[in-house]
PDB file of C-alpha atoms in Angstrom:
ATOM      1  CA  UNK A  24      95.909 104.306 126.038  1.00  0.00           C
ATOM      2  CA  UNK A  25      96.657 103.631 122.376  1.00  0.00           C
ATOM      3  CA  UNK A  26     100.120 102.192 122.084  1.00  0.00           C
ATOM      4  CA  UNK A  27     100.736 103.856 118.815  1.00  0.00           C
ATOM      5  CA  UNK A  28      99.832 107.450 120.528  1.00  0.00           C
ATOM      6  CA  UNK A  29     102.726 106.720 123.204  1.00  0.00           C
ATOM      7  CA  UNK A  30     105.372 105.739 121.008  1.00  0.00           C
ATOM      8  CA  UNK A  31     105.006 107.886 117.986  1.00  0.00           C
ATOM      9  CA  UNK A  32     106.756 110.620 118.869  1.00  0.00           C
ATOM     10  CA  UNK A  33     109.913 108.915 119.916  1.00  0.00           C
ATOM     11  CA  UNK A  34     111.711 106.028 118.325  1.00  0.00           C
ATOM     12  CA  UNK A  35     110.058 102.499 118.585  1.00  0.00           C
ATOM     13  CA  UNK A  36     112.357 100.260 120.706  1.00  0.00           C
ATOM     14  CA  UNK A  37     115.125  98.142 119.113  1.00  0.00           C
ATOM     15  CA  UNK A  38     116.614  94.986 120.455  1.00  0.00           C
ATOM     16  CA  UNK A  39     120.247  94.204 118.300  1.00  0.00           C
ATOM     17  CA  UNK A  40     120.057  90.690 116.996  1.00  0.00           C
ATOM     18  CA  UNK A  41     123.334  90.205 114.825  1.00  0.00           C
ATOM     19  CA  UNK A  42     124.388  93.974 114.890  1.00  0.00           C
ATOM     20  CA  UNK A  43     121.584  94.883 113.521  1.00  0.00           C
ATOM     21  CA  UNK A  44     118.476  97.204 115.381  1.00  0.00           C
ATOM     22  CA  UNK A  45     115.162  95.055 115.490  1.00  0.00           C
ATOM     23  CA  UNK A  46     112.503  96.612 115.586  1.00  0.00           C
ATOM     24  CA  UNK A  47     110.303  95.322 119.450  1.00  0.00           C
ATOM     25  CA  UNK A  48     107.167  95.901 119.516  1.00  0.00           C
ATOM     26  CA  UNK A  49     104.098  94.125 118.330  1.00  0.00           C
ATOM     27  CA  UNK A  50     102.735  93.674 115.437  1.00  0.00           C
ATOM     28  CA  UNK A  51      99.519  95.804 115.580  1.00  0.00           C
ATOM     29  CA  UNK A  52     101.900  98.698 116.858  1.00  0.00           C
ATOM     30  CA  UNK A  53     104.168  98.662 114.249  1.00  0.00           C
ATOM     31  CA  UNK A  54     100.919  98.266 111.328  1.00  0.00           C
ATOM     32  CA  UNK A  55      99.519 101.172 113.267  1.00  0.00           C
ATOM     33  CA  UNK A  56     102.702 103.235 113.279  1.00  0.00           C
ATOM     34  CA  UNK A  57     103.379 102.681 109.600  1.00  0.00           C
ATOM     35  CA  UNK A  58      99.599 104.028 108.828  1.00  0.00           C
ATOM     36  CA  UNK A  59      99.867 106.743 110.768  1.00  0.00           C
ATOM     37  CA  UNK A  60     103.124 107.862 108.686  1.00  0.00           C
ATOM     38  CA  UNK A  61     101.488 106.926 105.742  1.00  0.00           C
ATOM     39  CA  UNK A  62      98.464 109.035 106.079  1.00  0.00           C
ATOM     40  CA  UNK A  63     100.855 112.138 106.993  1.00  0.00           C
ATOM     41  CA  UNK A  64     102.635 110.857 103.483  1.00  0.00           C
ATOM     42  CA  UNK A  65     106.110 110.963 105.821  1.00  0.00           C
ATOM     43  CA  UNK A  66     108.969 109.745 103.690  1.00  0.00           C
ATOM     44  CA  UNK A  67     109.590 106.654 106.300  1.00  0.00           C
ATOM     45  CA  UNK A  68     111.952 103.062 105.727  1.00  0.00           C
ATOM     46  CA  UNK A  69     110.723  99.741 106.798  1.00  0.00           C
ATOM     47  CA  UNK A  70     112.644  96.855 105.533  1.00  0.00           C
ATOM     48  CA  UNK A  71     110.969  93.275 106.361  1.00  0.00           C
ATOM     49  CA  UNK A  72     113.489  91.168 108.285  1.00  0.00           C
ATOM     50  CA  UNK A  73     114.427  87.239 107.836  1.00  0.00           C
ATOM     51  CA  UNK A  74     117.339  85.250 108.686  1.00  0.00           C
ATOM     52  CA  UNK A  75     118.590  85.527 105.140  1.00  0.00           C
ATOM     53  CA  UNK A  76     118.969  89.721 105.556  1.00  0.00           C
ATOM     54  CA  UNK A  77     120.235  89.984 108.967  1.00  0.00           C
ATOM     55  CA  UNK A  78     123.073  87.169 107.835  1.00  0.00           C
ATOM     56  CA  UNK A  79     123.836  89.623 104.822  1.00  0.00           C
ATOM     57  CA  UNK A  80     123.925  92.947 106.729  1.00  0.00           C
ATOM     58  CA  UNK A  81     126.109  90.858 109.383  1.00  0.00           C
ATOM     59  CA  UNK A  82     128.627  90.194 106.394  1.00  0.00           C
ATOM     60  CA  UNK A  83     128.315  93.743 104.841  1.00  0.00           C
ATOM     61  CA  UNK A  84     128.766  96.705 106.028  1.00  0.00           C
ATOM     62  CA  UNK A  85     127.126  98.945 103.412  1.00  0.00           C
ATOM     63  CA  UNK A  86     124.346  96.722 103.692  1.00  0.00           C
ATOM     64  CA  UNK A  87     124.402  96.819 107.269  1.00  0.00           C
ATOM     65  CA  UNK A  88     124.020 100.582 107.343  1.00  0.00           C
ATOM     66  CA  UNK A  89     120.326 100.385 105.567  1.00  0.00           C
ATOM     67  CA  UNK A  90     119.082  98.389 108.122  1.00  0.00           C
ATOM     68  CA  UNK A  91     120.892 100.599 110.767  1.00  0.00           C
ATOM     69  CA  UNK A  92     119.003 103.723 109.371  1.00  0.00           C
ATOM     70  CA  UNK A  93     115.419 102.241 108.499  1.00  0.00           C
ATOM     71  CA  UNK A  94     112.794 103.313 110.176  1.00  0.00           C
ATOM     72  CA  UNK A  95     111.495 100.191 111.019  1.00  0.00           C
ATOM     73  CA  UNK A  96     113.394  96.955 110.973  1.00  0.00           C
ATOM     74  CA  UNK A  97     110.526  94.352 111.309  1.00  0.00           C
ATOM     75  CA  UNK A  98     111.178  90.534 112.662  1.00  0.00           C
ATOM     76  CA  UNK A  99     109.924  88.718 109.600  1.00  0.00           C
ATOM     77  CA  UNK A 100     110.964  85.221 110.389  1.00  0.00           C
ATOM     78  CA  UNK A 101     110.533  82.933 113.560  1.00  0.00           C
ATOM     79  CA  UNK A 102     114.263  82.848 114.547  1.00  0.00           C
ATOM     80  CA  UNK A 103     114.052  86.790 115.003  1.00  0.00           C
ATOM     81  CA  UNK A 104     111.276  86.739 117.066  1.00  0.00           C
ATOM     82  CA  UNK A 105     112.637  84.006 119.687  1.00  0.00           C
ATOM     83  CA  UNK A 106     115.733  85.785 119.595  1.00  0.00           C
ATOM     84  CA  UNK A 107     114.151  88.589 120.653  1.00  0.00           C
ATOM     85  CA  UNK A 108     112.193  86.783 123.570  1.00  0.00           C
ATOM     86  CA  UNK A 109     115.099  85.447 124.858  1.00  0.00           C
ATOM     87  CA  UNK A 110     116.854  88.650 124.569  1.00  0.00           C
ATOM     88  CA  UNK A 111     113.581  90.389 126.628  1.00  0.00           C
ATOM     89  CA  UNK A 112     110.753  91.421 124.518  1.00  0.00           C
ATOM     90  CA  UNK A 113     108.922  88.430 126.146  1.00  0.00           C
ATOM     91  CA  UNK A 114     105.596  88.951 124.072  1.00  0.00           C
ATOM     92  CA  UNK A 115     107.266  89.433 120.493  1.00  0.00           C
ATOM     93  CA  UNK A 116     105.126  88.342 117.893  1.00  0.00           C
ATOM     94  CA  UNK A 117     105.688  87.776 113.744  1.00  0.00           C
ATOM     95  CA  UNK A 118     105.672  91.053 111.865  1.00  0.00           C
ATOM     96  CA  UNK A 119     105.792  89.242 108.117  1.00  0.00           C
ATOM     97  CA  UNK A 120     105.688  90.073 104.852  1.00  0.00           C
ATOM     98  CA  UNK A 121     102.329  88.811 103.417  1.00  0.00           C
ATOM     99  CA  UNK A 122     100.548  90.080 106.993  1.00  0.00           C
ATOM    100  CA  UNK A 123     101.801  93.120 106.725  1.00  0.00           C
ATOM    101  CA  UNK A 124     100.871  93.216 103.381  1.00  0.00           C
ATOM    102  CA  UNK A 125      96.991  92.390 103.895  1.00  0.00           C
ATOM    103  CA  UNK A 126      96.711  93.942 107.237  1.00  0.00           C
ATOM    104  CA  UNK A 127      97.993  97.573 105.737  1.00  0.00           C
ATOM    105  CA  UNK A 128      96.104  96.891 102.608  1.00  0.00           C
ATOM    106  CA  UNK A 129      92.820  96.481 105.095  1.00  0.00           C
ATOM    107  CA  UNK A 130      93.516  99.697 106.812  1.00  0.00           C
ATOM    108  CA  UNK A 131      94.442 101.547 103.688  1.00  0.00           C
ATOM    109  CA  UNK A 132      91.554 100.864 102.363  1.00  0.00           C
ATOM    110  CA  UNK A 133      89.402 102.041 105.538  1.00  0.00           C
ATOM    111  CA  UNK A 134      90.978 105.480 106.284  1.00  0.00           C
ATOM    112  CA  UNK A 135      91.285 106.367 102.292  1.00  0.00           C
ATOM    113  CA  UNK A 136      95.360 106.155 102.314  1.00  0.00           C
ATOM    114  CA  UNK A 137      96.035 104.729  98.953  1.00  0.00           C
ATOM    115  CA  UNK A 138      99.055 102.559  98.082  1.00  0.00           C
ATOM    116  CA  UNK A 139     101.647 102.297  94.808  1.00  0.00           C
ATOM    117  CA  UNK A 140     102.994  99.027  93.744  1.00  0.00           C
ATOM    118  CA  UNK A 141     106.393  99.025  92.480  1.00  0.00           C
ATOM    119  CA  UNK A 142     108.330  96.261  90.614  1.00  0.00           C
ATOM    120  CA  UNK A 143     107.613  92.751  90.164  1.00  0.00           C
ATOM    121  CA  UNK A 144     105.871  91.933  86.683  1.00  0.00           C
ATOM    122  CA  UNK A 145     102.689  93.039  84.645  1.00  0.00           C
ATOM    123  CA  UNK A 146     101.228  89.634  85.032  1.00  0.00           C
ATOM    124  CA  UNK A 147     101.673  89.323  88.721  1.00  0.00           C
ATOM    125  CA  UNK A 148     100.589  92.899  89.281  1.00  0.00           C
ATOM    126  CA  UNK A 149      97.694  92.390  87.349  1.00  0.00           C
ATOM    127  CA  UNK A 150      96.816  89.429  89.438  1.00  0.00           C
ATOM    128  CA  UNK A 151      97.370  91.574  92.343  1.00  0.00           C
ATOM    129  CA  UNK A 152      95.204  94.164  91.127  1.00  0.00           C
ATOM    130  CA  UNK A 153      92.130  91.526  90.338  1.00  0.00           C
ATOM    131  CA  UNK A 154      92.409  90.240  94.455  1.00  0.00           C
ATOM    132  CA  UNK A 155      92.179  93.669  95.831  1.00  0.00           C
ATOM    133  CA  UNK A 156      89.099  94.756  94.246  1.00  0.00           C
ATOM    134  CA  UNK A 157      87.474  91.501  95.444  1.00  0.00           C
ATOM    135  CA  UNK A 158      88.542  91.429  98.919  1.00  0.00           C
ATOM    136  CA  UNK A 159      89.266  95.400  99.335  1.00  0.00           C
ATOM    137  CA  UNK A 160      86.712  97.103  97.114  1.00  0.00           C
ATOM    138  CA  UNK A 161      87.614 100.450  98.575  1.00  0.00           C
ATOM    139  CA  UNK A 162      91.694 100.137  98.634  1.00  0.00           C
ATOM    140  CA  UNK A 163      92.874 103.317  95.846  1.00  0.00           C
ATOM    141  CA  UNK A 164      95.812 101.566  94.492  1.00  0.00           C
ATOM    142  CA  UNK A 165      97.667 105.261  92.976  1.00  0.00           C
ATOM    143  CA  UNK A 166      99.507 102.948  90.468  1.00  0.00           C
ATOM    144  CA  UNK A 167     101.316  99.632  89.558  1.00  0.00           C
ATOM    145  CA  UNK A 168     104.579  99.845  88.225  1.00  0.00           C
ATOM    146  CA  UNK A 169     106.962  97.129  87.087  1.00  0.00           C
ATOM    147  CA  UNK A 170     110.837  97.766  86.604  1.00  0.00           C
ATOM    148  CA  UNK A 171     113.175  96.701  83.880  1.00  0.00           C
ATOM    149  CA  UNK A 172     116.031  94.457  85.443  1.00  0.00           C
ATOM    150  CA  UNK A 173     118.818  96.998  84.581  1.00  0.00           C
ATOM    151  CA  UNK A 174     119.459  99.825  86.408  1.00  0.00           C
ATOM    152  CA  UNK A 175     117.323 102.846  85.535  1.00  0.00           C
ATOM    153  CA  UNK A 176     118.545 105.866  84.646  1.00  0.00           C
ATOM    154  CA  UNK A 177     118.877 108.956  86.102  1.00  0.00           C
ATOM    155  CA  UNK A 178     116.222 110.572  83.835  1.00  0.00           C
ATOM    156  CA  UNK A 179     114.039 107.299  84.436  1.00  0.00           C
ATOM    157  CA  UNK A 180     114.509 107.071  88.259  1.00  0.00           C
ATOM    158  CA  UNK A 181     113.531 110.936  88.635  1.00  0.00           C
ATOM    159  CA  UNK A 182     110.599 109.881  86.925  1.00  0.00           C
ATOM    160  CA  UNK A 183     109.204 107.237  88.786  1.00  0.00           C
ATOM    161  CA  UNK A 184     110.025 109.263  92.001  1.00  0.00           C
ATOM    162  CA  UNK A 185     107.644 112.267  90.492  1.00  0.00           C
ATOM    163  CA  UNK A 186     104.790 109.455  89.604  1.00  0.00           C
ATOM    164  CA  UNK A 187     104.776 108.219  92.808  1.00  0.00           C
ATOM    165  CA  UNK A 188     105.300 111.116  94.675  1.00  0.00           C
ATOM    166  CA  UNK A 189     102.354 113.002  92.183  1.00  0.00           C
ATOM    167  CA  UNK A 190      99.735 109.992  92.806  1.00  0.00           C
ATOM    168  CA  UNK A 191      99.359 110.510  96.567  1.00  0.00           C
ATOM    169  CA  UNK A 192     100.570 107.551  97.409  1.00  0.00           C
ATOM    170  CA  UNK A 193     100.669 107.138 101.628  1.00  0.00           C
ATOM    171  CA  UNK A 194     102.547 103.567 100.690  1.00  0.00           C
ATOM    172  CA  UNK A 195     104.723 102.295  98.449  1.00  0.00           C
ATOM    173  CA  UNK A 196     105.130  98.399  98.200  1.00  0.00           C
ATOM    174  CA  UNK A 197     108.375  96.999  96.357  1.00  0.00           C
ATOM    175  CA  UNK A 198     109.056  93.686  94.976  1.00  0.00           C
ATOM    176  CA  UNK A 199     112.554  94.279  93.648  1.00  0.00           C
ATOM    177  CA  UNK A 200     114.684  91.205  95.662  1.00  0.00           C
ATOM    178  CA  UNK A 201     116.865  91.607  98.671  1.00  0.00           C
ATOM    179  CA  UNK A 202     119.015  93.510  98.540  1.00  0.00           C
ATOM    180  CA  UNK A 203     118.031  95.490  95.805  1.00  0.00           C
ATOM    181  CA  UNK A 204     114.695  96.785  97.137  1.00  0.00           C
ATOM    182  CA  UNK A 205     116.193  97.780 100.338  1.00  0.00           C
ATOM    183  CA  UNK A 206     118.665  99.833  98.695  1.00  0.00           C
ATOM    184  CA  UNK A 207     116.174 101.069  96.811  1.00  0.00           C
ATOM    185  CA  UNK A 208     114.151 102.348  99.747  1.00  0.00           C
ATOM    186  CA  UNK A 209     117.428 103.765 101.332  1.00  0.00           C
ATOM    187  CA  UNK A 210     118.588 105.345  98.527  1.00  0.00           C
ATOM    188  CA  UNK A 211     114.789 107.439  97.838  1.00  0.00           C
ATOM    189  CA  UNK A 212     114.554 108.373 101.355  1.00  0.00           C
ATOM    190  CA  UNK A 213     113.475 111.938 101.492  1.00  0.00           C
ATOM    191  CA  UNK A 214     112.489 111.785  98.081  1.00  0.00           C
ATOM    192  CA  UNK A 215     109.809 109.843  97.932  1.00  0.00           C
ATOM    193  CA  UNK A 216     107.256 111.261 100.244  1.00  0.00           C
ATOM    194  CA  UNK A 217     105.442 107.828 101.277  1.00  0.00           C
ATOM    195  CA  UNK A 218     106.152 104.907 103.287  1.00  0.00           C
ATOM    196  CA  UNK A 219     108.008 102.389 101.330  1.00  0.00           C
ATOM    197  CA  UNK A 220     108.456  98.644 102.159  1.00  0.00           C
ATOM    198  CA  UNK A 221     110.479  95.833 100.527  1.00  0.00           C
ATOM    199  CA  UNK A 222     107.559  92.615 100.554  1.00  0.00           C
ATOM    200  CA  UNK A 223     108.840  91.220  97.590  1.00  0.00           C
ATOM    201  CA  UNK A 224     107.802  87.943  98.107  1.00  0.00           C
ATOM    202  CA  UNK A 225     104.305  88.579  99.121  1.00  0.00           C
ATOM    203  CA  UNK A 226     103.358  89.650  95.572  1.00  0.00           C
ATOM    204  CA  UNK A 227     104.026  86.344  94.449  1.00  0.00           C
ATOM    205  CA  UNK A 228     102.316  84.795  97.224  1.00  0.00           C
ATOM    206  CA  UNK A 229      98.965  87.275  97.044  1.00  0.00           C
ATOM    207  CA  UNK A 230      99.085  86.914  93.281  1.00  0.00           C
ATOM    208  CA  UNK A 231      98.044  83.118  93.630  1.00  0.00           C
ATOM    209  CA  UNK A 232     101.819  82.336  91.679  1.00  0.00           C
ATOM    210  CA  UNK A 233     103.043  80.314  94.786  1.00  0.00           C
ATOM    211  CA  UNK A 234     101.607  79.056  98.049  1.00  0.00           C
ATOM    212  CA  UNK A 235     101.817  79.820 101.709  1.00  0.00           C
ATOM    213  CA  UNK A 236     103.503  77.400 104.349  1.00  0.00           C
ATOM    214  CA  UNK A 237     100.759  75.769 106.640  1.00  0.00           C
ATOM    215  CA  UNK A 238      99.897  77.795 109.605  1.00  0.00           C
ATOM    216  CA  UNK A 239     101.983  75.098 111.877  1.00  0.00           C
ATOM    217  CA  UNK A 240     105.043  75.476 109.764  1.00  0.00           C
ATOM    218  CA  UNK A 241     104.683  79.647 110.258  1.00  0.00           C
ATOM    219  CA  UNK A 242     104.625  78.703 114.204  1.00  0.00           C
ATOM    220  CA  UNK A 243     107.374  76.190 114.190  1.00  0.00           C
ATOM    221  CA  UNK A 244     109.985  78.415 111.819  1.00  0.00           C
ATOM    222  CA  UNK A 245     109.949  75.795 109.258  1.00  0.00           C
ATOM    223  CA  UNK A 246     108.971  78.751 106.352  1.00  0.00           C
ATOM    224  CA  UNK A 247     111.991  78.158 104.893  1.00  0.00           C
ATOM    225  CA  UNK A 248     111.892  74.610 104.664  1.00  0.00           C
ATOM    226  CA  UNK A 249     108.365  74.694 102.371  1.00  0.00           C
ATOM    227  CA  UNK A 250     109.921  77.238 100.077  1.00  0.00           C
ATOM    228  CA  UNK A 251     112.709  75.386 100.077  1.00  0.00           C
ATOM    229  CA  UNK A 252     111.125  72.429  98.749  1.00  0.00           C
ATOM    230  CA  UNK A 253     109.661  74.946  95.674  1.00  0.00           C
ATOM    231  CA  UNK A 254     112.284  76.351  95.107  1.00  0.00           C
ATOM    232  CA  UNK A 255     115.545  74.120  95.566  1.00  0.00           C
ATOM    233  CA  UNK A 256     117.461  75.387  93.221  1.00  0.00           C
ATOM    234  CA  UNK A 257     117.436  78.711  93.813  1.00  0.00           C
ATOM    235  CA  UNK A 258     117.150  78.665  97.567  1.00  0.00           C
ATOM    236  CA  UNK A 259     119.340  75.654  98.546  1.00  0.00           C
ATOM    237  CA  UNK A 260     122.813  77.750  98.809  1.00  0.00           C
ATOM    238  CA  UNK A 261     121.375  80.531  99.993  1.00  0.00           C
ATOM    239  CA  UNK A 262     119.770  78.425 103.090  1.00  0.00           C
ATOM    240  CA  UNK A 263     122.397  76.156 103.766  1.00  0.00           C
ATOM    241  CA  UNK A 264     125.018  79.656 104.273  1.00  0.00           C
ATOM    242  CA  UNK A 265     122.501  82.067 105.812  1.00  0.00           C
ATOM    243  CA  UNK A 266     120.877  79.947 108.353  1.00  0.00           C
ATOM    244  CA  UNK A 267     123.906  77.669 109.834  1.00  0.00           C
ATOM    245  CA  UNK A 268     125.982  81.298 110.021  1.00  0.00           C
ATOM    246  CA  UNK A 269     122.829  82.474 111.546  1.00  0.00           C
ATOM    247  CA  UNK A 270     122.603  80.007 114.051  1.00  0.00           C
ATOM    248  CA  UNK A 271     126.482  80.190 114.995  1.00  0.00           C
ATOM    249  CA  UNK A 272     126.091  83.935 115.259  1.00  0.00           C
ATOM    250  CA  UNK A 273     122.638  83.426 117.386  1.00  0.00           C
ATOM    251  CA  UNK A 274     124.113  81.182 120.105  1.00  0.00           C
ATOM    252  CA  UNK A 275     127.337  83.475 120.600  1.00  0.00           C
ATOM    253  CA  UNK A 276     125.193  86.552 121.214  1.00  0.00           C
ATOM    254  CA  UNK A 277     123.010  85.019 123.455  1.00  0.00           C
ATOM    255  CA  UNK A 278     125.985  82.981 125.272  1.00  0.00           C
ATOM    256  CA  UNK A 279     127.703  86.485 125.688  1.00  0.00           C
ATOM    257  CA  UNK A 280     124.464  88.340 126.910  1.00  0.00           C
ATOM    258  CA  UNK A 281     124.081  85.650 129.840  1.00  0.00           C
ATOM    259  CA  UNK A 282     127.531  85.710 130.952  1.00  0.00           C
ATOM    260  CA  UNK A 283     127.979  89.463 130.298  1.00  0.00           C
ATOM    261  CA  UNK A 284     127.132  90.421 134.003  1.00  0.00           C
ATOM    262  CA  UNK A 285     129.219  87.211 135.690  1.00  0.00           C
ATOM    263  CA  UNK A 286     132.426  88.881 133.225  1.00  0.00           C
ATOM    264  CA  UNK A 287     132.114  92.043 134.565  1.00  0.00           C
ATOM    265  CA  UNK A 288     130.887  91.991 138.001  1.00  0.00           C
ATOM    266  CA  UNK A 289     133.422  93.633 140.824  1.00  0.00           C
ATOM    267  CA  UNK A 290     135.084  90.543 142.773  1.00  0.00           C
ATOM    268  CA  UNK A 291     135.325  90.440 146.238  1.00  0.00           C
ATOM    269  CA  UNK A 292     138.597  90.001 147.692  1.00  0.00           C
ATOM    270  CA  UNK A 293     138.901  87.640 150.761  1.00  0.00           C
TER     271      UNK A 293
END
């Protein structure tokens, strides 16, 4: 039985890692659930997890509350998905960015579902658009749009919610930052009539501007540590705060899930 024919008419299951709802299932079930929104052009969330965003939405609330109410919250980096192992979901695999990125691009392309690009730059779009067409000659890309950094207008926001919403997109694809394209995506829910996902960092990484970690970093969770070493000074503080707080956090919850039963088991009385 297809998985995606069980589970799509009732929510996908969650495991909570840090307060916040994980998506659990694997990765070719959530791809197939977010195409089969997509090609009903359902106005669904799906915010792409790491370390970094479940340490933010731990620390604020508001921000908290997007991931709460996406559609799909998907485990993006290796500490997610061994959390949620140990926490049950015993075949977990990686749901990340740049994967998701080809593998919806690859099924877009097949079943005719055609995808808008939102923010980033013209030159890194453009390099986007170039790959594509080589290695998805049939993908309909319904438009490329870049952003200015300051907040849009009301007049311009309305506007980019009509293109989009006027191409056909089934998917839209944001590279806006985290938060900001998160909030984004929460904030056009129900207005924009596609599936849209924050991926930011894949553009970069599918435009040819930056480089993948080796496949034996990916396995071993050390992602972090080869963009780290691009990108020091940006990414130092942001590392050194999110992932130490994330491992504090990490062995608590897992500490209080094993004891859990032993706390509140009756006692017998001699």
């Amino acid at each position: 039985m297809n998985p995606v024919a069980t589970l799509k008419h009732r929510e996908l299951p969650r495991k909570i890692v840090l307060k916040t709802p994980v998506t659990a299932v694997p990765f070719n079930v959530q791809i197939e659930t977010m195409t089969d929104w997509a090609r009903q052009r359902e106005s669904r969330t799906v915010c792409v997890a790491n370390v970094h965003m479940l340490t933010e939405a731990y620390q604020n609330p508001e921000f908290a509350s997007v991931l709460q109410e996406a559609d799909l919250v998907t485990p993006d980096g290796m500490p997610l998905v061994w959390m949620l192992r140990w926490l049950g979901t015993q075949e977990q695999d990686r749901v990340a960015g740049l994967d998701i990125f080809v593998a919806l691009c690859h099924l877009a392309s097949l079943q005719g579902i055609s995808i808008f690009f939102l923010g980033s730059d013209d030159d890194t779009l453009g390099r986007i658009r170039t790959r594509l067409q080589q290695e998805f000659p049939d993908l309909k890309i319904a438009g490329m749009q870049s952003l200015p950094f300051r907040p849009l207008t009301e007049s311009e926001d309305e506007a980019i919610i009509e293109q989009i919403n006027t191409s056909g997109a089934g998917f839209v694809f944001l590279a806006l930052g985290c938060p900001k394209q998160e909030q984004w995506i929460a904030q056009h829910k129900h207005k924009v009539q596609a599936v849209m996902l924050g991926l930011g960092w894949a553009f970069t990484v599918y435009a040819g501007i930056q480089n993948r970690a080796p496949r034996w970093m990916q396995k071993a969770g050390l992602e972090w540590l080869y963009r780290l070493a691009l990108e020091p000074g940006r990414l130092s503080q942001r590392y050194w705060h999110s992932n130490r707080l994330f491992i504090q956090l990490a062995i608590k919850q897992l500490l209080s899930a094993k004891y859990a039963p032993r706390l509140h088991s009756p006692t017998t009385e001699g």
